[in-house]
Amino acid sequence: MFKINLLTDGQEKVSLIGRRIMIPLNQLVMQQIVDAPYGTVFVYDMEQVEGMNGSGIDEVIVKPLKWLRQEFKTEDKYLYLINLSEEEDHLYNLRKTLRDEDVVVVAQNGVSLEIIGDLGDASKELLELTYKHKQITARFASDSLEKKLNLVSTQLNKLHEQRLLKRQEEQLEEGGRQFVYSSLF
């Protein structure tokens, strides 16, 4: 896990309000993401954020996530959030902004999972199962949820492409291979 530092010049908190002042922060974040090794899991500590609006969320969260999704085959990097603040209305502002975007992000809320953005019920159920068990295969999910293996496999692959799950290929003793999907935290 690699924490992305949103603070500059000795700041105690950063405000993610306004696009114009967020563009340099976007460039700083993107440079950290590009420079990190393959397979890195990034985390934003939202304790650093005192306020946010749609423009700031777009620059610092949405654009990096869209880039990660677009480049997932070559970059294999991930991003999640921690320490969402009710006092700062983080969850409300994120939900409001991500509702209009084709982006979903996960947040660690204590020991539980918070899914922010539009994700269908079947994918949400599968994502929650993965975070509950930390690591699953399509076969395990298919058996647990009593759903067809090829459907579950396709959904897990989409969750991986959305950068919501990590994926690792495993060789089976009896021959063949399978993917193992893991939670980000």
Coordinates of C-alpha atoms in Angstrom, one line a residue:
M1 CA 0.0 0.0 0.0
F2 CA 1.2 3.5 -0.9
K3 CA -0.3 6.5 0.7
I4 CA -0.7 9.4 -1.7
N5 CA 0.1 12.6 0.1
L6 CA -2.3 15.4 -0.9
L7 CA -0.6 17.9 1.3
T8 CA 2.1 20.4 0.1
D9 CA 4.2 23.1 1.7
G10 CA 3.5 22.0 5.3
Q11 CA -0.3 22.1 5.0
E12 CA -2.3 20.4 7.7
K13 CA -5.4 20.0 5.5
V14 CA -6.2 20.4 1.8
S15 CA -9.4 21.7 0.3
L16 CA -10.5 19.9 -2.9
I17 CA -12.7 22.8 -3.9
G18 CA -12.3 24.3 -7.4
R19 CA -10.8 22.9 -10.5
R20 CA -8.2 25.5 -11.2
I21 CA -6.3 24.9 -8.0
M22 CA -6.7 21.1 -8.2
I23 CA -5.0 20.8 -11.6
P24 CA -1.5 20.9 -10.1
L25 CA -2.6 18.5 -7.4
N26 CA -3.9 16.2 -10.1
Q27 CA -0.5 16.3 -11.9
L28 CA 1.3 15.6 -8.6
V29 CA -1.0 12.6 -7.9
M30 CA -0.7 11.3 -11.5
Q31 CA 3.1 11.5 -11.3
Q32 CA 3.1 9.4 -8.1
I33 CA 0.9 6.8 -9.7
V34 CA 3.0 6.7 -12.9
D35 CA 6.2 6.4 -11.0
A36 CA 5.0 3.6 -8.7
P37 CA 5.8 0.0 -9.5
Y38 CA 3.5 -2.4 -11.2
G39 CA 0.8 -3.7 -8.9
T40 CA 0.8 -0.8 -6.4
V41 CA -2.2 -0.2 -4.3
F42 CA -2.7 3.5 -3.5
V43 CA -4.7 5.0 -0.7
Y44 CA -6.0 8.5 -0.1
D45 CA -6.2 9.3 3.6
M46 CA -9.3 11.6 3.6
E47 CA -8.2 12.9 7.0
Q48 CA -6.1 15.3 5.0
V49 CA -9.2 16.7 3.2
E50 CA -11.2 19.4 4.8
G51 CA -13.6 20.1 2.0
M52 CA -14.4 18.9 -1.5
N53 CA -16.7 19.6 -4.4
G54 CA -17.4 17.9 -7.7
S55 CA -14.5 19.7 -9.5
G56 CA -12.0 18.7 -6.9
I57 CA -13.2 15.2 -6.7
D58 CA -13.1 15.0 -10.5
E59 CA -9.4 16.2 -10.7
V60 CA -8.0 14.1 -7.8
I61 CA -10.2 11.0 -7.7
V62 CA -12.2 10.5 -10.9
K63 CA -9.5 11.3 -13.5
P64 CA -6.8 9.1 -11.8
L65 CA -9.3 6.3 -11.5
K66 CA -10.4 6.6 -15.2
W67 CA -6.7 6.6 -16.2
L68 CA -6.1 3.4 -14.1
R69 CA -9.0 1.7 -15.7
Q70 CA -7.9 2.7 -19.1
E71 CA -4.3 1.5 -18.6
F72 CA -5.2 -1.5 -16.4
K73 CA -3.4 -4.0 -18.6
T74 CA 0.0 -2.2 -18.5
E75 CA -0.2 -0.5 -15.1
D76 CA -2.1 -2.9 -12.8
K77 CA -2.5 -0.3 -10.1
Y78 CA -5.4 0.4 -7.7
L79 CA -6.8 3.2 -5.5
Y80 CA -9.0 3.2 -2.5
L81 CA -10.0 5.7 0.3
I82 CA -9.7 5.6 4.1
N83 CA -10.9 7.8 6.9
L84 CA -14.0 9.3 5.3
S85 CA -15.3 12.1 7.5
E86 CA -19.0 12.7 8.3
E87 CA -18.1 16.1 9.6
E88 CA -16.6 17.1 6.2
D89 CA -19.4 15.4 4.3
H90 CA -16.9 13.3 2.3
L91 CA -19.3 10.4 1.6
Y92 CA -22.2 12.7 0.5
N93 CA -20.0 14.7 -1.8
L94 CA -18.3 11.6 -3.3
R95 CA -21.7 9.9 -3.9
K96 CA -23.1 13.0 -5.5
T97 CA -20.2 13.4 -7.9
L98 CA -19.6 9.7 -8.7
R99 CA -23.4 9.2 -9.5
D100 CA -22.8 11.2 -12.7
E101 CA -19.5 9.5 -13.6
D102 CA -18.8 6.0 -14.7
V103 CA -16.5 5.4 -11.8
V104 CA -16.8 3.4 -8.6
V105 CA -14.3 3.6 -5.7
V106 CA -14.1 1.6 -2.5
A107 CA -13.4 3.0 0.9
Q108 CA -12.3 1.3 4.1
N109 CA -14.7 2.5 6.8
G110 CA -13.2 1.0 10.0
V111 CA -13.2 -2.7 9.2
S112 CA -16.1 -2.5 6.7
L113 CA -16.3 -1.8 3.0
E114 CA -18.0 1.3 1.5
I115 CA -18.8 1.2 -2.2
I116 CA -19.1 4.6 -3.7
G117 CA -20.6 5.0 -7.2
D118 CA -23.0 3.1 -9.4
L119 CA -22.5 -0.6 -9.2
G120 CA -25.2 -3.1 -10.0
D121 CA -26.6 -5.4 -7.3
A122 CA -24.9 -8.6 -8.6
S123 CA -21.5 -6.9 -8.9
K124 CA -21.9 -5.3 -5.5
E125 CA -22.8 -8.7 -3.9
L126 CA -19.7 -10.2 -5.5
L127 CA -17.5 -7.3 -4.4
E128 CA -18.8 -7.6 -0.8
L129 CA -18.1 -11.4 -0.9
T130 CA -14.5 -10.8 -2.0
Y131 CA -13.9 -8.2 0.7
K132 CA -15.5 -10.5 3.4
H133 CA -13.2 -13.4 2.4
K134 CA -10.2 -11.2 1.3
Q135 CA -9.5 -13.7 -1.5
I136 CA -11.8 -15.7 -3.8
T137 CA -12.0 -17.6 -7.0
A138 CA -14.8 -17.6 -9.5
R139 CA -15.6 -21.2 -8.5
F140 CA -15.9 -20.3 -4.8
A141 CA -18.1 -17.3 -5.6
S142 CA -20.2 -19.3 -8.0
D143 CA -20.8 -22.0 -5.3
S144 CA -21.3 -19.4 -2.5
L145 CA -23.8 -17.3 -4.4
E146 CA -25.4 -20.2 -6.4
K147 CA -24.8 -18.5 -9.7
K148 CA -23.4 -19.8 -13.0
L149 CA -19.6 -20.0 -13.1
N150 CA -19.2 -18.1 -16.4
L151 CA -21.4 -15.3 -15.2
V152 CA -19.5 -14.9 -12.0
S153 CA -16.2 -15.1 -13.8
T154 CA -17.2 -12.3 -16.2
Q155 CA -18.4 -10.1 -13.3
L156 CA -15.1 -10.7 -11.4
N157 CA -13.2 -9.7 -14.4
K158 CA -15.2 -6.5 -14.8
L159 CA -14.6 -5.7 -11.1
H160 CA -10.9 -6.2 -11.7
E161 CA -10.9 -3.9 -14.8
Q162 CA -12.7 -1.3 -12.7
R163 CA -9.7 -1.4 -10.3
L164 CA -11.9 -2.7 -7.4
L165 CA -10.2 -6.1 -7.1
K166 CA -6.7 -7.3 -7.6
R167 CA -6.2 -10.4 -9.7
Q168 CA -3.5 -13.1 -9.8
E169 CA -3.2 -16.1 -12.0
E170 CA -2.6 -19.4 -10.3
Q171 CA -1.6 -22.7 -12.0
L172 CA -3.7 -25.7 -10.9
E173 CA -2.0 -29.0 -9.9
E174 CA -4.3 -31.0 -12.2
G175 CA -3.5 -28.7 -15.1
G176 CA -5.0 -25.5 -16.3
R177 CA -5.2 -22.2 -14.5
Q178 CA -7.5 -20.0 -12.5
F179 CA -7.6 -16.4 -11.3
V180 CA -7.6 -15.5 -7.7
Y181 CA -9.3 -12.2 -6.9
S182 CA -8.3 -10.2 -3.8
S183 CA -9.6 -7.2 -1.9
L184 CA -7.5 -4.0 -1.9
F185 CA -7.5 -3.9 1.9

